[in-house]
Short mmCIF file of C-alpha atoms in Angstrom, two decimals:
data_model
loop_
_atom_site.label_atom_id
_atom_site.label_comp_id
_atom_site.label_asym_id
_atom_site.label_seq_id
_atom_site.Cartn_x
_atom_site.Cartn_y
_atom_site.Cartn_z
CA UNK A 295 -13.16 -44.02 59.09
CA UNK A 296 -12.14 -46.33 56.26
CA UNK A 297 -14.63 -47.14 53.54
CA UNK A 298 -15.44 -50.76 52.76
CA UNK A 299 -13.21 -50.67 49.65
CA UNK A 300 -10.27 -49.22 51.56
CA UNK A 301 -10.71 -51.85 54.25
CA UNK A 302 -10.82 -54.72 51.73
CA UNK A 303 -7.95 -53.60 49.50
CA UNK A 304 -5.10 -54.88 51.75
CA UNK A 305 -6.76 -58.32 51.79
CA UNK A 306 -6.08 -58.65 48.05
CA UNK A 307 -2.36 -59.11 48.76
CA UNK A 308 -2.65 -61.71 51.47
CA UNK A 309 -0.99 -64.94 50.22
CA UNK A 310 -4.06 -67.15 50.71
CA UNK A 311 -6.22 -64.71 48.71
CA UNK A 312 -3.64 -64.46 45.94
CA UNK A 313 -3.63 -68.26 45.70
CA UNK A 314 -7.42 -68.30 45.44
CA UNK A 315 -7.34 -65.72 42.63
CA UNK A 316 -4.60 -67.58 40.73
CA UNK A 317 -6.50 -70.86 40.92
CA UNK A 318 -9.74 -69.18 39.82
CA UNK A 319 -7.97 -67.70 36.77
CA UNK A 320 -6.45 -71.05 35.75
CA UNK A 321 -2.98 -69.51 35.99
CA UNK A 322 0.08 -71.66 36.75
CA UNK A 323 3.39 -70.27 38.05
CA UNK A 324 7.02 -70.80 37.06
CA UNK A 325 10.46 -69.40 37.79
CA UNK A 326 13.57 -69.87 35.67
CA UNK A 327 17.21 -69.69 36.77
CA UNK A 328 18.94 -68.09 33.79
CA UNK A 329 22.32 -69.51 34.83
CA UNK A 330 21.51 -73.15 35.68
CA UNK A 331 18.48 -73.46 33.33
CA UNK A 332 16.48 -74.94 36.24
CA UNK A 333 12.73 -74.35 36.25
CA UNK A 334 10.50 -74.38 39.31
CA UNK A 335 6.79 -74.82 38.68
CA UNK A 336 3.74 -75.08 40.90
CA UNK A 337 1.72 -78.31 40.98
CA UNK A 338 -0.83 -77.05 38.46
CA UNK A 339 1.97 -76.26 35.97
CA UNK A 340 3.36 -79.79 36.37
CA UNK A 341 -0.10 -81.19 35.64
CA UNK A 342 -0.55 -78.85 32.67
CA UNK A 343 2.68 -80.12 31.09
CA UNK A 344 2.10 -83.76 32.04
CA UNK A 345 5.30 -83.86 34.12
CA UNK A 346 5.55 -85.61 37.47
CA UNK A 347 5.43 -83.22 40.40
CA UNK A 348 8.49 -84.91 41.87
CA UNK A 349 10.64 -84.15 38.80
CA UNK A 350 13.37 -81.51 38.81
CA UNK A 351 12.59 -79.62 35.64
CA UNK A 352 14.91 -77.93 33.16
CA UNK A 353 13.88 -76.12 30.01
CA UNK A 354 14.77 -79.13 27.86
CA UNK A 355 12.25 -81.23 29.83
CA UNK A 356 9.55 -78.81 28.72
CA UNK A 357 11.01 -78.61 25.23
CA UNK A 358 10.39 -82.35 24.75
CA UNK A 359 6.65 -81.66 25.06
CA UNK A 360 6.58 -78.61 22.77
CA UNK A 361 5.22 -79.21 19.28
CA UNK A 362 8.20 -79.70 16.89
CA UNK A 363 7.01 -76.83 14.68
CA UNK A 364 7.11 -74.42 17.66
CA UNK A 365 10.15 -75.74 19.57
CA UNK A 366 12.90 -73.55 18.08
CA UNK A 367 10.70 -70.46 18.27
CA UNK A 368 9.93 -71.01 21.95
CA UNK A 369 13.58 -71.73 22.83
CA UNK A 370 14.69 -68.56 21.08
CA UNK A 371 11.96 -66.55 22.81
CA UNK A 372 12.94 -67.79 26.27
CA UNK A 373 16.60 -66.97 25.63
CA UNK A 374 15.66 -63.53 24.32
CA UNK A 375 13.81 -62.66 27.55
CA UNK A 376 17.19 -61.88 29.14
CA UNK A 377 17.45 -58.86 26.88
CA UNK A 378 13.76 -57.91 26.67
CA UNK A 379 12.75 -54.92 28.75
CA UNK A 380 9.19 -55.11 30.02
CA UNK A 381 6.43 -57.72 29.66
CA UNK A 382 6.46 -60.46 27.03
CA UNK A 383 4.06 -63.15 25.87
CA UNK A 384 4.35 -66.13 23.53
CA UNK A 385 1.75 -68.72 22.52
CA UNK A 386 2.78 -72.22 21.46
CA UNK A 387 1.52 -75.80 21.21
CA UNK A 388 2.45 -78.72 23.44
CA UNK A 389 1.74 -82.44 23.08
CA UNK A 390 0.64 -84.49 26.10
CA UNK A 391 0.40 -88.00 24.69
CA UNK A 392 -1.99 -87.66 21.76
CA UNK A 393 -3.58 -84.49 23.16
CA UNK A 394 -2.61 -81.10 21.73
CA UNK A 395 -2.81 -78.02 23.96
CA UNK A 396 -2.12 -74.34 23.38
CA UNK A 397 -0.09 -72.63 26.10
CA UNK A 398 0.51 -68.94 26.66
CA UNK A 399 3.74 -68.12 28.55
CA UNK A 400 3.92 -64.63 30.04
CA UNK A 401 6.51 -62.85 32.13
CA UNK A 402 8.64 -59.77 32.71
CA UNK A 403 11.95 -59.48 30.89
CA UNK A 404 15.42 -58.15 31.74
CA UNK A 405 16.28 -56.73 35.18
CA UNK A 406 12.68 -55.71 35.77
CA UNK A 407 11.57 -59.35 35.93
CA UNK A 408 14.74 -60.84 37.43
CA UNK A 409 15.44 -61.37 41.12
CA UNK A 410 18.71 -63.05 42.14
CA UNK A 411 19.16 -64.37 38.59
CA UNK A 412 15.63 -65.79 38.63
CA UNK A 413 12.92 -64.82 36.19
CA UNK A 414 9.25 -65.30 36.99
CA UNK A 415 6.16 -65.82 34.89
CA UNK A 416 2.97 -67.76 34.31
CA UNK A 417 1.57 -70.42 31.99
CA UNK A 418 -2.08 -70.29 30.89
CA UNK A 419 -3.96 -72.99 28.99
CA UNK A 420 -5.47 -71.09 26.03
CA UNK A 421 -6.55 -74.17 24.05
CA UNK A 422 -10.22 -73.14 24.03
CA UNK A 423 -9.45 -69.67 22.71
CA UNK A 424 -7.16 -71.01 19.99
CA UNK A 425 -9.73 -73.59 18.88
CA UNK A 426 -12.36 -70.84 18.66
CA UNK A 427 -9.97 -68.70 16.57
CA UNK A 428 -9.23 -71.62 14.24
CA UNK A 429 -12.96 -72.27 13.92
CA UNK A 430 -13.61 -68.65 12.94
CA UNK A 431 -10.76 -68.72 10.40
CA UNK A 432 -12.10 -71.96 8.93
CA UNK A 433 -15.60 -70.52 8.68
CA UNK A 434 -14.31 -67.31 7.07
CA UNK A 435 -12.31 -69.33 4.54
CA UNK A 436 -15.27 -71.56 3.76
CA UNK A 437 -17.62 -68.58 3.32
CA UNK A 438 -15.13 -66.85 1.00
CA UNK A 439 -14.80 -70.05 -1.01
CA UNK A 440 -18.58 -70.43 -1.28
CA UNK A 441 -19.14 -66.83 -2.41
CA UNK A 442 -16.57 -67.27 -5.20
CA UNK A 443 -18.19 -70.55 -6.22
CA UNK A 444 -21.67 -69.03 -6.30
CA UNK A 445 -20.49 -66.26 -8.63
CA UNK A 446 -18.90 -68.85 -10.93
CA UNK A 447 -22.04 -71.01 -10.81
CA UNK A 448 -24.28 -68.05 -11.68
CA UNK A 449 -22.12 -67.36 -14.74
CA UNK A 450 -22.18 -71.02 -15.77
CA UNK A 451 -25.94 -71.32 -15.32
CA UNK A 452 -26.40 -68.26 -17.50
CA UNK A 453 -24.39 -69.96 -20.27
CA UNK A 454 -26.41 -73.18 -19.93
CA UNK A 455 -29.69 -71.25 -20.07
CA UNK A 456 -28.66 -69.31 -23.16
CA UNK A 457 -28.25 -72.61 -25.08
CA UNK A 458 -31.76 -73.85 -24.35
CA UNK A 459 -33.78 -70.63 -24.87
CA UNK A 460 -34.46 -68.41 -27.85
CA UNK A 461 -35.96 -65.23 -26.36
CA UNK A 462 -34.89 -62.94 -23.55
CA UNK A 463 -38.15 -63.58 -21.71
CA UNK A 464 -37.64 -67.34 -21.82
CA UNK A 465 -34.04 -66.94 -20.72
CA UNK A 466 -35.00 -64.69 -17.80
CA UNK A 467 -37.73 -67.11 -16.68
CA UNK A 468 -35.54 -70.21 -16.96
CA UNK A 469 -32.54 -68.53 -15.30
CA UNK A 470 -34.75 -67.47 -12.41
CA UNK A 471 -35.91 -71.08 -12.04
CA UNK A 472 -32.32 -72.29 -11.99
CA UNK A 473 -31.23 -69.72 -9.41
CA UNK A 474 -34.23 -70.62 -7.25
CA UNK A 475 -33.25 -74.28 -7.47
CA UNK A 476 -29.69 -73.30 -6.59
CA UNK A 477 -31.03 -71.55 -3.51
CA UNK A 478 -32.83 -74.72 -2.42
CA UNK A 479 -29.66 -76.72 -2.95
CA UNK A 480 -27.63 -74.17 -1.00
CA UNK A 481 -30.05 -74.48 1.92
CA UNK A 482 -29.08 -78.14 2.13
CA UNK A 483 -25.41 -77.17 2.34
CA UNK A 484 -26.07 -74.55 5.00
CA UNK A 485 -29.43 -75.34 6.66
CA UNK A 486 -31.33 -72.54 8.34
CA UNK A 487 -31.14 -72.87 12.17
CA UNK A 488 -34.29 -74.57 13.45
CA UNK A 489 -35.19 -75.87 10.00
CA UNK A 490 -36.65 -79.37 10.22
CA UNK A 491 -37.43 -80.17 6.58
CA UNK A 492 -33.98 -81.70 6.02
CA UNK A 493 -34.08 -83.86 9.14
CA UNK A 494 -34.15 -86.89 6.84
CA UNK A 495 -34.15 -87.22 3.06
CA UNK A 496 -34.21 -89.91 0.42
CA UNK A 497 -30.87 -90.14 -1.37
CA UNK A 498 -32.46 -89.87 -4.81
CA UNK A 499 -34.50 -86.79 -3.83
CA UNK A 500 -31.43 -85.17 -2.30
CA UNK A 501 -29.33 -85.68 -5.44
CA UNK A 502 -32.16 -84.45 -7.68
CA UNK A 503 -32.55 -81.21 -5.72
CA UNK A 504 -28.80 -80.58 -5.64
CA UNK A 505 -28.26 -81.23 -9.36
CA UNK A 506 -31.45 -79.63 -10.72
CA UNK A 507 -29.87 -76.19 -11.34
CA UNK A 508 -27.25 -77.71 -13.67
CA UNK A 509 -29.51 -79.82 -15.92
CA UNK A 510 -30.64 -78.37 -19.22
CA UNK A 511 -34.40 -77.84 -19.39
CA UNK A 512 -34.71 -77.46 -23.14
CA UNK A 513 -33.06 -79.07 -26.14
CA UNK A 514 -30.27 -80.63 -24.08
CA UNK A 515 -32.44 -81.93 -21.25
CA UNK A 516 -31.54 -85.18 -19.55
CA UNK A 517 -27.77 -84.64 -19.49
CA UNK A 518 -27.78 -85.47 -15.77
CA UNK A 519 -28.98 -88.96 -14.82
CA UNK A 520 -29.45 -90.19 -11.26
CA UNK A 521 -29.99 -93.91 -10.56
CA UNK A 522 -29.82 -94.83 -6.89
CA UNK A 523 -31.69 -97.31 -4.67
CA UNK A 524 -34.31 -96.04 -2.25
CA UNK A 525 -32.52 -95.23 1.00
CA UNK A 526 -32.69 -92.56 3.67
CA UNK A 527 -29.94 -90.10 4.57
CA UNK A 528 -29.83 -88.82 8.16
CA UNK A 529 -29.98 -85.18 9.16
CA UNK A 530 -26.27 -84.49 9.70
CA UNK A 531 -25.18 -86.65 6.73
CA UNK A 532 -27.63 -84.77 4.49
CA UNK A 533 -25.69 -81.57 5.10
CA UNK A 534 -22.30 -83.21 4.58
CA UNK A 535 -23.34 -85.09 1.43
CA UNK A 536 -24.95 -81.94 0.03
CA UNK A 537 -21.71 -80.05 0.56
CA UNK A 538 -19.74 -82.76 -1.30
CA UNK A 539 -22.14 -82.95 -4.26
CA UNK A 540 -22.33 -79.15 -4.43
CA UNK A 541 -18.51 -78.98 -4.65
CA UNK A 542 -18.28 -81.70 -7.34
CA UNK A 543 -21.00 -80.01 -9.43
CA UNK A 544 -19.27 -76.64 -9.13
CA UNK A 545 -15.97 -78.10 -10.34
CA UNK A 546 -17.72 -79.89 -13.20
CA UNK A 547 -19.36 -76.62 -14.23
CA UNK A 548 -15.95 -74.91 -14.18
CA UNK A 549 -13.77 -77.56 -15.81
CA UNK A 550 -15.65 -80.81 -16.46
CA UNK A 551 -18.58 -82.31 -18.31
CA UNK A 552 -21.11 -79.67 -17.24
CA UNK A 553 -18.93 -76.93 -18.76
CA UNK A 554 -19.89 -78.01 -22.30
CA UNK A 555 -23.24 -78.63 -23.95
CA UNK A 556 -22.24 -82.17 -24.96
CA UNK A 557 -21.20 -83.30 -21.50
CA UNK A 558 -23.23 -85.70 -19.38
CA UNK A 559 -23.19 -86.74 -15.74
CA UNK A 560 -24.30 -90.07 -14.28
CA UNK A 561 -24.67 -90.60 -10.54
CA UNK A 562 -25.22 -94.18 -9.44
CA UNK A 563 -25.16 -96.00 -6.14
CA UNK A 564 -24.78 -99.53 -4.83
CA UNK A 565 -25.53 -100.53 -1.26
CA UNK A 566 -23.91 -103.44 0.52
CA UNK A 567 -24.02 -104.40 4.19
CA UNK A 568 -20.56 -102.97 4.80
CA UNK A 569 -20.54 -99.91 2.52
CA UNK A 570 -22.62 -97.60 0.36
CA UNK A 571 -20.80 -96.60 -2.85
CA UNK A 572 -21.86 -93.46 -4.71
CA UNK A 573 -20.22 -93.14 -8.14
CA UNK A 574 -20.04 -89.79 -9.96
CA UNK A 575 -19.23 -90.35 -13.66
CA UNK A 576 -18.63 -87.51 -16.15
CA UNK A 577 -18.34 -87.95 -19.92
CA UNK A 578 -18.44 -85.91 -23.11
CA UNK A 579 -16.63 -82.95 -21.58
CA UNK A 580 -13.16 -81.46 -22.17
CA UNK A 581 -10.14 -83.83 -22.01
CA UNK A 582 -9.34 -84.59 -18.39
CA UNK A 583 -5.94 -84.13 -16.82
CA UNK A 584 -5.02 -85.01 -13.26
CA UNK A 585 -4.22 -81.86 -11.25
CA UNK A 586 -0.55 -81.22 -10.56
CA UNK A 587 -0.94 -78.33 -8.15
CA UNK A 588 -1.60 -78.73 -4.43
CA UNK A 589 -5.26 -79.38 -3.56
CA UNK A 590 -7.35 -76.22 -3.32
CA UNK A 591 -9.65 -75.22 -0.49
CA UNK A 592 -12.64 -76.97 -2.02
CA UNK A 593 -10.81 -80.29 -2.43
CA UNK A 594 -9.57 -80.12 1.15
CA UNK A 595 -13.09 -79.32 2.31
CA UNK A 596 -14.48 -82.41 0.54
CA UNK A 597 -11.72 -84.65 1.87
CA UNK A 598 -12.26 -83.41 5.41
CA UNK A 599 -16.02 -83.91 5.12
CA UNK A 600 -15.73 -87.48 3.81
CA UNK A 601 -13.05 -88.76 6.18
CA UNK A 602 -14.29 -86.74 9.14
CA UNK A 603 -18.03 -86.98 9.70
CA UNK A 604 -18.81 -89.75 7.22
CA UNK A 605 -15.75 -91.85 8.20
CA UNK A 606 -15.55 -92.83 4.56
CA UNK A 607 -13.22 -92.53 1.59
CA UNK A 608 -13.21 -90.71 -1.74
CA UNK A 609 -11.31 -91.85 -4.83
CA UNK A 610 -10.69 -89.77 -7.99
CA UNK A 611 -10.09 -91.49 -11.34
CA UNK A 612 -8.84 -88.86 -13.80
CA UNK A 613 -9.72 -90.82 -16.95
CA UNK A 614 -9.18 -88.85 -20.17
CA UNK A 615 -12.79 -89.26 -21.30
CA UNK A 616 -14.24 -88.07 -18.00
CA UNK A 617 -13.69 -87.84 -14.26
CA UNK A 618 -15.00 -90.68 -12.09
CA UNK A 619 -15.38 -90.07 -8.37
CA UNK A 620 -16.21 -92.93 -6.00
CA UNK A 621 -17.46 -92.11 -2.54
CA UNK A 622 -17.69 -94.95 -0.01
CA UNK A 623 -19.35 -94.60 3.38
CA UNK A 624 -20.64 -96.97 6.04
CA UNK A 625 -24.46 -97.33 6.00
CA UNK A 626 -24.80 -96.49 9.68
CA UNK A 627 -22.85 -93.22 9.20
CA UNK A 628 -25.06 -92.28 6.23
CA UNK A 629 -28.16 -92.80 8.34
CA UNK A 630 -27.03 -90.39 11.09
#
């Protein structure tokens, strides 16, 4: 007597059950005539590529939808399948209007996958997986960038502290205070999950907390001046603005006004009905030169933060006597 498994196994290969499994997996089917270049695709594949189901498809019809940066690679890969023995897989991007998708094409190469000059395979939409991978790579890059910055900041804060203290005890105490303040500022850049304290903040308070670690507490106190009107910053914008200010302060500590004991920093703000302008003005530091190299990770991070979430703009004026950065954002975006 057959067991339940033995009885069910033949049902796996019944056409209607195979169709159910294919649809459940999100798999689409194709076949390719290696001589005529004609492609046959199931309805789901036509929908995936944004091609009418009534269209007779050739490879060049698909190629028109493939991202230009991937097109030659995909064409070469499809041609190479005639000589490949065994399974193959290639991931590439396609454009459907303004929408970008990631597709994985899989099949069996050479005689093993060819029947009457036809090759068979599948397309799978792997957009979600690729976006998750890109997100992890972005996070890893950002974390690496932040660790390097924190090490540089710690070194810079040590130099600042040494100028305003005379004994090792005073230096240790003041440096501890600075590092503690840096920790509070860093919490604003990367809030603890579930934390509610930063749900809303006054702009002046936010800037004061972020810039406190860099201001001299002793003989050179008052080198950082903040003058902004009383206005609230929303929860999500608090994090974004903190990230931007943190990056500007780090760069100033490395190369700008905060890298010398004579340098000063002024942060001012003007609010109009159509825009809030935050102006970061450095003076008294080393001579300023506009960068000639491609923007680094930090600069790209700031640009993405400003134009992305804040829907604003950022302008750099590389004046010789000090960098001036102007950040403009819509009031309603700042309040979110």
